[in-house]
């Protein structure tokens, strides 16, 4: 399957997360992003070094600036279960704007065409690292990394594109 690209409408699918009342929610991506400008950034794994020390902190640190440029929501996405994503999110007490969501089975990652085979590292099929800017479900920026790289999908890269 070809990866999601600029001009595509993001496919609908379900993701899970814990809401502000600590209730597990499973919702459609379209219900979260319709009518909004949303950053959806994906990481290969929670608690992994590049994801935890570079990718996520960048979006947390730049969240106010991103919002000042019209971004409604910032969503961190990974092929993990929602309980793990909740625990990972709690390791960033300064976070006020990044929502941590789970694609537990990798089905939505498949719909995006962004699967990354990390079986040789004991991680199974994960998501490639990426950052998408969606405007009312349409992809306006698609910064997709190769392998485990971190060269085009940072918060600064999205800020430059806004």
Tab-separated table of N, CA and C in Angstrom:
chain	number	residue	atom	x	y	z
A	1	UNK	N	0.839	-1.175	0.000
A	1	UNK	CA	0.000	0.000	0.000
A	1	UNK	C	0.891	1.247	0.000
A	2	UNK	N	0.547	2.203	-0.852
A	2	UNK	CA	1.328	3.443	-0.931
A	2	UNK	C	1.117	4.266	0.330
A	3	UNK	N	2.151	4.924	0.788
A	3	UNK	CA	2.002	5.761	1.988
A	3	UNK	C	1.079	6.957	1.732
A	4	UNK	N	0.464	7.419	2.768
A	4	UNK	CA	-0.354	8.627	2.723
A	4	UNK	C	0.500	9.766	2.169
A	5	UNK	N	-0.127	10.676	1.422
A	5	UNK	CA	0.623	11.749	0.768
A	5	UNK	C	-0.173	13.051	0.796
A	6	UNK	N	0.512	14.144	0.539
A	6	UNK	CA	-0.128	15.455	0.459
A	6	UNK	C	-1.249	15.382	-0.568
A	7	UNK	N	-2.396	15.943	-0.202
A	7	UNK	CA	-3.566	15.947	-1.074
A	7	UNK	C	-4.542	14.834	-0.770
A	8	UNK	N	-4.075	13.777	-0.084
A	8	UNK	CA	-4.968	12.677	0.283
A	8	UNK	C	-5.876	13.104	1.430
A	9	UNK	N	-7.056	12.505	1.476
A	9	UNK	CA	-7.899	12.602	2.666
A	9	UNK	C	-7.460	11.464	3.575
A	10	UNK	N	-7.192	11.792	4.818
A	10	UNK	CA	-6.740	10.776	5.762
A	10	UNK	C	-7.842	9.722	5.896
A	11	UNK	N	-7.482	8.430	5.867
A	11	UNK	CA	-8.518	7.400	5.975
A	11	UNK	C	-9.166	7.414	7.355
A	12	UNK	N	-10.395	6.930	7.411
A	12	UNK	CA	-11.028	6.809	8.711
A	12	UNK	C	-10.628	5.466	9.307
A	13	UNK	N	-10.594	5.418	10.576
A	13	UNK	CA	-10.216	4.226	11.315
A	13	UNK	C	-10.335	4.550	12.785
A	14	UNK	N	-10.129	3.572	13.631
A	14	UNK	CA	-10.290	3.819	15.064
A	14	UNK	C	-8.955	3.830	15.790
A	15	UNK	N	-8.908	4.677	16.791
A	15	UNK	CA	-7.771	4.774	17.703
A	15	UNK	C	-8.329	4.848	19.126
A	16	UNK	N	-7.476	4.592	20.093
A	16	UNK	CA	-7.918	4.581	21.491
A	16	UNK	C	-7.024	5.461	22.336
A	17	UNK	N	-7.618	6.039	23.372
A	17	UNK	CA	-6.875	6.882	24.309
A	17	UNK	C	-7.690	7.022	25.589
A	18	UNK	N	-7.025	7.499	26.629
A	18	UNK	CA	-7.712	7.817	27.871
A	18	UNK	C	-8.001	9.309	27.889
A	19	UNK	N	-9.248	9.662	28.148
A	19	UNK	CA	-9.634	11.069	28.155
A	19	UNK	C	-9.252	11.747	29.471
A	20	UNK	N	-9.613	13.018	29.592
A	20	UNK	CA	-9.246	13.790	30.779
A	20	UNK	C	-9.890	13.257	32.059
A	21	UNK	N	-10.945	12.423	31.933
A	21	UNK	CA	-11.578	11.791	33.093
A	21	UNK	C	-11.079	10.363	33.311
A	22	UNK	N	-9.966	10.029	32.634
A	22	UNK	CA	-9.337	8.721	32.747
A	22	UNK	C	-10.244	7.588	32.263
A	23	UNK	N	-11.098	7.911	31.293
A	23	UNK	CA	-11.979	6.914	30.689
A	23	UNK	C	-11.419	6.515	29.327
A	24	UNK	N	-11.377	5.220	29.075
A	24	UNK	CA	-10.892	4.720	27.792
A	24	UNK	C	-11.890	5.076	26.704
A	25	UNK	N	-11.396	5.714	25.656
A	25	UNK	CA	-12.214	6.097	24.505
A	25	UNK	C	-11.661	5.416	23.266
A	26	UNK	N	-12.538	4.881	22.454
A	26	UNK	CA	-12.169	4.373	21.139
A	26	UNK	C	-13.023	5.150	20.152
A	27	UNK	N	-12.360	5.917	19.303
A	27	UNK	CA	-13.067	6.846	18.421
A	27	UNK	C	-12.505	6.768	17.010
A	28	UNK	N	-13.247	7.319	16.089
A	28	UNK	CA	-12.763	7.379	14.712
A	28	UNK	C	-11.825	8.576	14.561
A	29	UNK	N	-10.837	8.400	13.721
A	29	UNK	CA	-9.918	9.499	13.434
A	29	UNK	C	-10.687	10.674	12.840
A	30	UNK	N	-11.647	10.386	11.991
A	30	UNK	CA	-12.424	11.469	11.389
A	30	UNK	C	-13.169	12.283	12.446
A	31	UNK	N	-13.664	11.631	13.504
A	31	UNK	CA	-14.369	12.375	14.554
A	31	UNK	C	-13.422	13.308	15.309
A	32	UNK	N	-12.147	12.954	15.375
A	32	UNK	CA	-11.166	13.810	16.055
A	32	UNK	C	-10.673	14.955	15.183
A	33	UNK	N	-10.644	14.742	13.866
A	33	UNK	CA	-9.958	15.699	12.996
A	33	UNK	C	-10.866	16.479	12.051
A	34	UNK	N	-12.114	16.084	11.902
A	34	UNK	CA	-13.001	16.779	10.967
A	34	UNK	C	-13.197	18.232	11.386
A	35	UNK	N	-13.047	19.132	10.417
A	35	UNK	CA	-13.256	20.552	10.674
A	35	UNK	C	-12.154	21.228	11.461
A	36	UNK	N	-11.030	20.555	11.635
A	36	UNK	CA	-9.938	21.092	12.441
A	36	UNK	C	-8.613	21.029	11.683
A	37	UNK	N	-7.661	21.790	12.179
A	37	UNK	CA	-6.272	21.660	11.739
A	37	UNK	C	-5.568	20.846	12.819
A	38	UNK	N	-5.062	19.673	12.430
A	38	UNK	CA	-4.538	18.703	13.395
A	38	UNK	C	-3.159	18.228	12.948
A	39	UNK	N	-2.253	18.131	13.907
A	39	UNK	CA	-0.970	17.465	13.670
A	39	UNK	C	-1.116	16.050	14.205
A	40	UNK	N	-0.863	15.082	13.351
A	40	UNK	CA	-0.812	13.680	13.747
A	40	UNK	C	0.622	13.248	13.529
A	41	UNK	N	1.336	12.999	14.635
A	41	UNK	CA	2.711	12.538	14.466
A	41	UNK	C	2.853	11.152	15.061
A	42	UNK	N	3.553	10.307	14.309
A	42	UNK	CA	3.689	8.916	14.683
A	42	UNK	C	5.106	8.566	15.067
A	43	UNK	N	5.191	7.651	16.001
A	43	UNK	CA	6.494	7.189	16.488
A	43	UNK	C	6.516	5.660	16.490
A	44	UNK	N	7.692	5.067	16.279
A	44	UNK	CA	7.788	3.601	16.276
A	44	UNK	C	7.480	2.961	17.628
A	45	UNK	N	7.799	3.635	18.726
A	45	UNK	CA	7.540	2.996	20.011
A	45	UNK	C	7.608	3.934	21.186
A	46	UNK	N	6.659	3.774	22.098
A	46	UNK	CA	6.686	4.518	23.359
A	46	UNK	C	7.920	4.110	24.155
A	47	UNK	N	8.463	5.044	24.893
A	47	UNK	CA	9.597	4.831	25.779
A	47	UNK	C	10.894	4.490	25.048
A	48	UNK	N	10.908	4.590	23.725
A	48	UNK	CA	12.140	4.336	22.983
A	48	UNK	C	12.952	5.628	22.938
A	49	UNK	N	14.282	5.546	22.784
A	49	UNK	CA	15.128	6.731	22.971
A	49	UNK	C	14.792	7.943	22.095
A	50	UNK	N	14.772	7.793	20.784
A	50	UNK	CA	14.529	8.956	19.932
A	50	UNK	C	13.125	9.506	20.144
A	51	UNK	N	12.167	8.617	20.280
A	51	UNK	CA	10.785	9.036	20.483
A	51	UNK	C	10.633	9.816	21.794
A	52	UNK	N	11.223	9.288	22.848
A	52	UNK	CA	11.047	9.857	24.184
A	52	UNK	C	11.906	11.082	24.467
A	53	UNK	N	13.075	11.149	23.849
A	53	UNK	CA	14.001	12.240	24.178
A	53	UNK	C	14.024	13.354	23.140
A	54	UNK	N	13.491	13.093	21.932
A	54	UNK	CA	13.542	14.105	20.881
A	54	UNK	C	12.185	14.409	20.278
A	55	UNK	N	11.531	13.396	19.718
A	55	UNK	CA	10.318	13.641	18.935
A	55	UNK	C	9.195	14.213	19.796
A	56	UNK	N	8.781	13.492	20.830
A	56	UNK	CA	7.686	13.943	21.683
A	56	UNK	C	8.017	15.248	22.405
A	57	UNK	N	9.190	15.370	23.048
A	57	UNK	CA	9.482	16.632	23.734
A	57	UNK	C	9.421	17.856	22.817
A	58	UNK	N	9.802	17.688	21.566
A	58	UNK	CA	9.739	18.814	20.632
A	58	UNK	C	8.321	19.321	20.444
A	59	UNK	N	7.372	18.407	20.303
A	59	UNK	CA	5.980	18.824	20.128
A	59	UNK	C	5.401	19.405	21.412
A	60	UNK	N	5.804	18.876	22.554
A	60	UNK	CA	5.336	19.444	23.824
A	60	UNK	C	5.888	20.857	23.992
A	61	UNK	N	7.181	21.033	23.735
A	61	UNK	CA	7.813	22.350	23.894
A	61	UNK	C	7.270	23.381	22.908
A	62	UNK	N	6.900	22.963	21.711
A	62	UNK	CA	6.453	23.893	20.668
A	62	UNK	C	4.926	23.972	20.563
A	63	UNK	N	4.197	23.317	21.457
A	63	UNK	CA	2.742	23.241	21.348
A	63	UNK	C	2.076	24.615	21.313
A	64	UNK	N	2.478	25.503	22.190
A	64	UNK	CA	1.854	26.840	22.212
A	64	UNK	C	2.101	27.575	20.904
A	65	UNK	N	3.323	27.474	20.381
A	65	UNK	CA	3.648	28.123	19.120
A	65	UNK	C	2.847	27.516	17.967
A	66	UNK	N	2.714	26.207	17.960
A	66	UNK	CA	1.920	25.537	16.930
A	66	UNK	C	0.464	25.971	17.009
A	67	UNK	N	-0.066	26.045	18.211
A	67	UNK	CA	-1.452	26.464	18.387
A	67	UNK	C	-1.636	27.920	17.968
A	68	UNK	N	-0.634	28.741	18.209
A	68	UNK	CA	-0.739	30.156	17.804
A	68	UNK	C	-0.773	30.307	16.289
A	69	UNK	N	-0.350	29.272	15.574
A	69	UNK	CA	-0.368	29.290	14.112
A	69	UNK	C	-1.586	28.556	13.549
A	70	UNK	N	-2.574	28.310	14.404
A	70	UNK	CA	-3.836	27.759	13.932
A	70	UNK	C	-4.049	26.273	14.134
A	71	UNK	N	-3.110	25.586	14.754
A	71	UNK	CA	-3.281	24.151	15.000
A	71	UNK	C	-4.251	23.960	16.165
A	72	UNK	N	-5.271	23.145	15.933
A	72	UNK	CA	-6.267	22.880	16.977
A	72	UNK	C	-5.832	21.767	17.925
A	73	UNK	N	-5.306	20.677	17.363
A	73	UNK	CA	-4.942	19.520	18.175
A	73	UNK	C	-3.614	18.930	17.711
A	74	UNK	N	-2.871	18.379	18.677
A	74	UNK	CA	-1.601	17.702	18.407
A	74	UNK	C	-1.740	16.297	18.978
A	75	UNK	N	-1.590	15.310	18.096
A	75	UNK	CA	-1.827	13.924	18.487
A	75	UNK	C	-0.572	13.091	18.243
A	76	UNK	N	-0.096	12.456	19.299
A	76	UNK	CA	1.020	11.510	19.218
A	76	UNK	C	0.438	10.117	19.061
A	77	UNK	N	0.912	9.413	18.059
A	77	UNK	CA	0.319	8.160	17.610
A	77	UNK	C	1.374	7.058	17.605
A	78	UNK	N	1.021	5.870	18.102
A	78	UNK	CA	1.959	4.761	18.065
A	78	UNK	C	1.211	3.430	18.080
A	79	UNK	N	1.842	2.405	17.508
A	79	UNK	CA	1.303	1.047	17.576
A	79	UNK	C	1.681	0.495	18.949
A	80	UNK	N	0.831	0.786	19.889
A	80	UNK	CA	0.953	0.336	21.272
A	80	UNK	C	-0.458	0.270	21.827
A	81	UNK	N	-0.615	-0.257	23.024
A	81	UNK	CA	-1.945	-0.282	23.627
A	81	UNK	C	-2.215	1.038	24.348
A	82	UNK	N	-3.478	1.381	24.573
A	82	UNK	CA	-3.794	2.672	25.185
A	82	UNK	C	-3.291	2.811	26.618
A	83	UNK	N	-3.142	1.709	27.331
A	83	UNK	CA	-2.634	1.776	28.703
A	83	UNK	C	-1.167	2.211	28.703
A	84	UNK	N	-0.408	1.666	27.764
A	84	UNK	CA	1.000	2.055	27.636
A	84	UNK	C	1.120	3.519	27.208
A	85	UNK	N	0.279	3.938	26.254
A	85	UNK	CA	0.336	5.334	25.794
A	85	UNK	C	-0.039	6.289	26.934
A	86	UNK	N	-0.990	5.909	27.749
A	86	UNK	CA	-1.362	6.715	28.917
A	86	UNK	C	-0.171	6.840	29.875
A	87	UNK	N	0.470	5.719	30.163
A	87	UNK	CA	1.625	5.735	31.075
A	87	UNK	C	2.754	6.576	30.496
A	88	UNK	N	2.995	6.463	29.202
A	88	UNK	CA	4.047	7.255	28.567
A	88	UNK	C	3.723	8.738	28.651
A	89	UNK	N	2.488	9.087	28.359
A	89	UNK	CA	2.075	10.484	28.429
A	89	UNK	C	2.293	11.086	29.809
A	90	UNK	N	2.089	10.286	30.839
A	90	UNK	CA	2.257	10.779	32.212
A	90	UNK	C	3.715	11.075	32.569
A	91	UNK	N	4.655	10.600	31.756
A	91	UNK	CA	6.069	10.899	32.022
A	91	UNK	C	6.438	12.304	31.581
A	92	UNK	N	5.476	13.030	31.003
A	92	UNK	CA	5.692	14.417	30.566
A	92	UNK	C	4.738	15.321	31.346
A	93	UNK	N	5.034	15.590	32.619
A	93	UNK	CA	4.099	16.371	33.439
A	93	UNK	C	3.875	17.791	32.912
A	94	UNK	N	4.815	18.293	32.108
A	94	UNK	CA	4.670	19.643	31.553
A	94	UNK	C	3.718	19.678	30.358
A	95	UNK	N	3.293	18.517	29.864
A	95	UNK	CA	2.439	18.443	28.675
A	95	UNK	C	1.032	18.947	28.968
A	96	UNK	N	0.582	19.878	28.146
A	96	UNK	CA	-0.774	20.386	28.270
A	96	UNK	C	-1.572	20.191	26.983
A	97	UNK	N	-0.895	19.904	25.874
A	97	UNK	CA	-1.591	19.926	24.586
A	97	UNK	C	-1.436	18.685	23.719
A	98	UNK	N	-0.496	17.811	23.986
A	98	UNK	CA	-0.297	16.643	23.133
A	98	UNK	C	-1.111	15.478	23.678
A	99	UNK	N	-1.974	14.924	22.806
A	99	UNK	CA	-2.806	13.768	23.164
A	99	UNK	C	-2.075	12.510	22.712
A	100	UNK	N	-1.941	11.533	23.594
A	100	UNK	CA	-1.279	10.272	23.295
A	100	UNK	C	-2.334	9.235	22.942
A	101	UNK	N	-2.304	8.738	21.699
A	101	UNK	CA	-3.307	7.781	21.241
A	101	UNK	C	-2.642	6.491	20.772
A	102	UNK	N	-3.430	5.421	20.805
A	102	UNK	CA	-2.922	4.089	20.488
A	102	UNK	C	-3.611	3.496	19.264
A	103	UNK	N	-2.804	2.836	18.477
A	103	UNK	CA	-3.277	1.992	17.376
A	103	UNK	C	-2.866	0.576	17.768
A	104	UNK	N	-3.610	-0.005	18.683
A	104	UNK	CA	-3.209	-1.251	19.332
A	104	UNK	C	-2.854	-2.394	18.404
A	105	UNK	N	-3.590	-2.555	17.341
A	105	UNK	CA	-3.354	-3.684	16.436
A	105	UNK	C	-2.581	-3.284	15.183
A	106	UNK	N	-2.322	-2.000	15.028
A	106	UNK	CA	-1.618	-1.530	13.831
A	106	UNK	C	-2.507	-1.386	12.616
A	107	UNK	N	-3.807	-1.533	12.783
A	107	UNK	CA	-4.713	-1.450	11.639
A	107	UNK	C	-4.732	-0.058	11.012
A	108	UNK	N	-4.740	0.975	11.843
A	108	UNK	CA	-4.768	2.321	11.273
A	108	UNK	C	-3.431	2.649	10.598
A	109	UNK	N	-2.361	2.189	11.185
A	109	UNK	CA	-1.036	2.366	10.569
A	109	UNK	C	-1.026	1.740	9.176
A	110	UNK	N	-1.645	0.576	9.044
A	110	UNK	CA	-1.748	-0.084	7.739
A	110	UNK	C	-2.550	0.785	6.761
A	111	UNK	N	-3.668	1.350	7.226
A	111	UNK	CA	-4.480	2.213	6.365
A	111	UNK	C	-3.679	3.421	5.866
A	112	UNK	N	-2.780	3.918	6.708
A	112	UNK	CA	-1.935	5.052	6.320
A	112	UNK	C	-0.795	4.625	5.390
A	113	UNK	N	-0.540	3.329	5.313
A	113	UNK	CA	0.583	2.839	4.510
A	113	UNK	C	1.927	3.152	5.144
A	114	UNK	N	1.948	3.211	6.481
A	114	UNK	CA	3.156	3.643	7.192
A	114	UNK	C	3.704	2.572	8.134
A	115	UNK	N	3.529	1.322	7.773
A	115	UNK	CA	4.049	0.238	8.609
A	115	UNK	C	5.570	0.163	8.517
A	116	UNK	N	6.173	-0.199	9.631
A	116	UNK	CA	7.618	-0.374	9.722
A	116	UNK	C	7.873	-1.723	10.386
A	117	UNK	N	8.554	-2.600	9.688
A	117	UNK	CA	8.828	-3.939	10.200
A	117	UNK	C	10.069	-3.900	11.093
A	118	UNK	N	9.845	-4.029	12.389
A	118	UNK	CA	10.942	-4.036	13.361
A	118	UNK	C	11.032	-5.384	14.080
A	119	UNK	N	10.607	-6.438	13.388
A	119	UNK	CA	10.662	-7.774	13.991
A	119	UNK	C	12.080	-8.159	14.366
A	120	UNK	N	13.059	-7.749	13.564
A	120	UNK	CA	14.452	-8.099	13.866
A	120	UNK	C	14.941	-7.458	15.162
A	121	UNK	N	14.238	-6.444	15.638
A	121	UNK	CA	14.587	-5.783	16.902
A	121	UNK	C	13.647	-6.214	18.036
A	122	UNK	N	12.780	-7.188	17.740
A	122	UNK	CA	11.852	-7.684	18.752
A	122	UNK	C	10.645	-6.800	18.973
A	123	UNK	N	10.383	-5.884	18.048
A	123	UNK	CA	9.286	-4.931	18.233
A	123	UNK	C	8.081	-5.203	17.346
A	124	UNK	N	8.170	-6.156	16.423
A	124	UNK	CA	7.038	-6.456	15.555
A	124	UNK	C	6.828	-5.384	14.498
A	125	UNK	N	5.588	-5.283	14.034
A	125	UNK	CA	5.223	-4.277	13.042
A	125	UNK	C	4.806	-3.022	13.792
A	126	UNK	N	5.465	-1.932	13.485
A	126	UNK	CA	5.210	-0.646	14.137
A	126	UNK	C	4.874	0.404	13.094
A	127	UNK	N	4.777	1.637	13.547
A	127	UNK	CA	4.558	2.769	12.652
A	127	UNK	C	5.898	3.395	12.304
A	128	UNK	N	6.039	3.813	11.049
A	128	UNK	CA	7.177	4.657	10.700
A	128	UNK	C	7.054	5.951	11.492
A	129	UNK	N	8.159	6.628	11.668
A	129	UNK	CA	8.124	7.954	12.276
A	129	UNK	C	7.602	8.918	11.208
A	130	UNK	N	6.660	9.776	11.580
A	130	UNK	CA	6.091	10.713	10.619
A	130	UNK	C	5.450	11.886	11.342
A	131	UNK	N	5.157	12.926	10.577
A	131	UNK	CA	4.339	14.039	11.047
A	131	UNK	C	3.456	14.465	9.886
A	132	UNK	N	2.154	14.432	10.121
A	132	UNK	CA	1.176	14.878	9.137
A	132	UNK	C	0.482	16.119	9.658
A	133	UNK	N	0.243	17.063	8.776
A	133	UNK	CA	-0.610	18.200	9.092
A	133	UNK	C	-1.891	17.997	8.308
A	134	UNK	N	-2.993	17.931	9.026
A	134	UNK	CA	-4.301	17.710	8.415
A	134	UNK	C	-5.118	18.984	8.538
A	135	UNK	N	-5.794	19.332	7.468
A	135	UNK	CA	-6.721	20.461	7.488
A	135	UNK	C	-8.066	19.930	7.030
A	136	UNK	N	-8.996	19.786	7.983
A	136	UNK	CA	-10.299	19.190	7.720
A	136	UNK	C	-10.148	17.852	6.992
A	137	UNK	N	-9.291	17.010	7.532
A	137	UNK	CA	-9.036	15.633	7.087
A	137	UNK	C	-8.120	15.518	5.874
A	138	UNK	N	-7.804	16.615	5.230
A	138	UNK	CA	-6.934	16.566	4.053
A	138	UNK	C	-5.484	16.771	4.486
A	139	UNK	N	-4.588	15.941	3.953
A	139	UNK	CA	-3.170	16.026	4.289
A	139	UNK	C	-2.563	17.207	3.537
A	140	UNK	N	-2.056	18.193	4.296
A	140	UNK	CA	-1.406	19.351	3.676
A	140	UNK	C	0.112	19.283	3.802
A	141	UNK	N	0.597	18.510	4.777
A	141	UNK	CA	2.025	18.259	4.946
A	141	UNK	C	2.165	16.788	5.314
A	142	UNK	N	3.078	16.085	4.649
A	142	UNK	CA	3.341	14.677	4.955
A	142	UNK	C	4.848	14.494	5.053
A	143	UNK	N	5.362	14.580	6.269
A	143	UNK	CA	6.789	14.413	6.509
A	143	UNK	C	7.010	12.998	7.033
A	144	UNK	N	7.471	12.128	6.122
A	144	UNK	CA	7.610	10.707	6.417
A	144	UNK	C	9.084	10.338	6.497
A	145	UNK	N	9.454	9.697	7.578
A	145	UNK	CA	10.841	9.288	7.766
A	145	UNK	C	11.103	7.929	7.117
A	146	UNK	N	12.348	7.693	6.787
A	146	UNK	CA	12.793	6.383	6.310
A	146	UNK	C	13.384	5.621	7.484
A	147	UNK	N	13.049	4.337	7.562
A	147	UNK	CA	13.596	3.520	8.643
A	147	UNK	C	13.302	4.144	9.991
A	148	UNK	N	14.302	4.225	10.826
A	148	UNK	CA	14.144	4.827	12.144
A	148	UNK	C	14.639	6.261	12.201
A	149	UNK	N	14.832	6.883	11.054
A	149	UNK	CA	15.384	8.238	11.003
A	149	UNK	C	14.529	9.275	11.699
A	150	UNK	N	15.163	10.404	12.001
A	150	UNK	CA	14.467	11.549	12.600
A	150	UNK	C	15.071	12.804	11.982
A	151	UNK	N	14.671	13.070	10.741
A	151	UNK	CA	15.258	14.199	10.005
A	151	UNK	C	14.226	15.176	9.453
A	152	UNK	N	12.955	14.761	9.292
A	152	UNK	CA	11.965	15.640	8.655
A	152	UNK	C	10.644	15.748	9.411
A	153	UNK	N	10.489	15.077	10.544
A	153	UNK	CA	9.182	14.999	11.191
A	153	UNK	C	9.089	15.696	12.552
A	154	UNK	N	9.994	16.609	12.815
A	154	UNK	CA	9.988	17.290	14.118
A	154	UNK	C	8.947	18.396	14.180
A	155	UNK	N	8.712	18.903	15.375
A	155	UNK	CA	7.827	20.053	15.553
A	155	UNK	C	8.356	21.246	14.771
A	156	UNK	N	9.659	21.442	14.754
A	156	UNK	CA	10.237	22.549	13.985
A	156	UNK	C	9.957	22.404	12.490
A	157	UNK	N	9.999	21.159	11.983
A	157	UNK	CA	9.690	20.936	10.561
A	157	UNK	C	8.250	21.325	10.256
A	158	UNK	N	7.328	21.003	11.151
A	158	UNK	CA	5.921	21.380	10.950
A	158	UNK	C	5.756	22.897	11.078
A	159	UNK	N	6.428	23.499	12.041
A	159	UNK	CA	6.355	24.962	12.174
A	159	UNK	C	6.811	25.655	10.885
A	160	UNK	N	7.878	25.161	10.288
A	160	UNK	CA	8.364	25.743	9.027
A	160	UNK	C	7.327	25.646	7.927
A	161	UNK	N	6.519	24.585	7.961
A	161	UNK	CA	5.519	24.368	6.910
A	161	UNK	C	4.246	25.181	7.126
A	162	UNK	N	4.041	25.676	8.342
A	162	UNK	CA	2.804	26.428	8.635
A	162	UNK	C	2.857	27.843	8.077
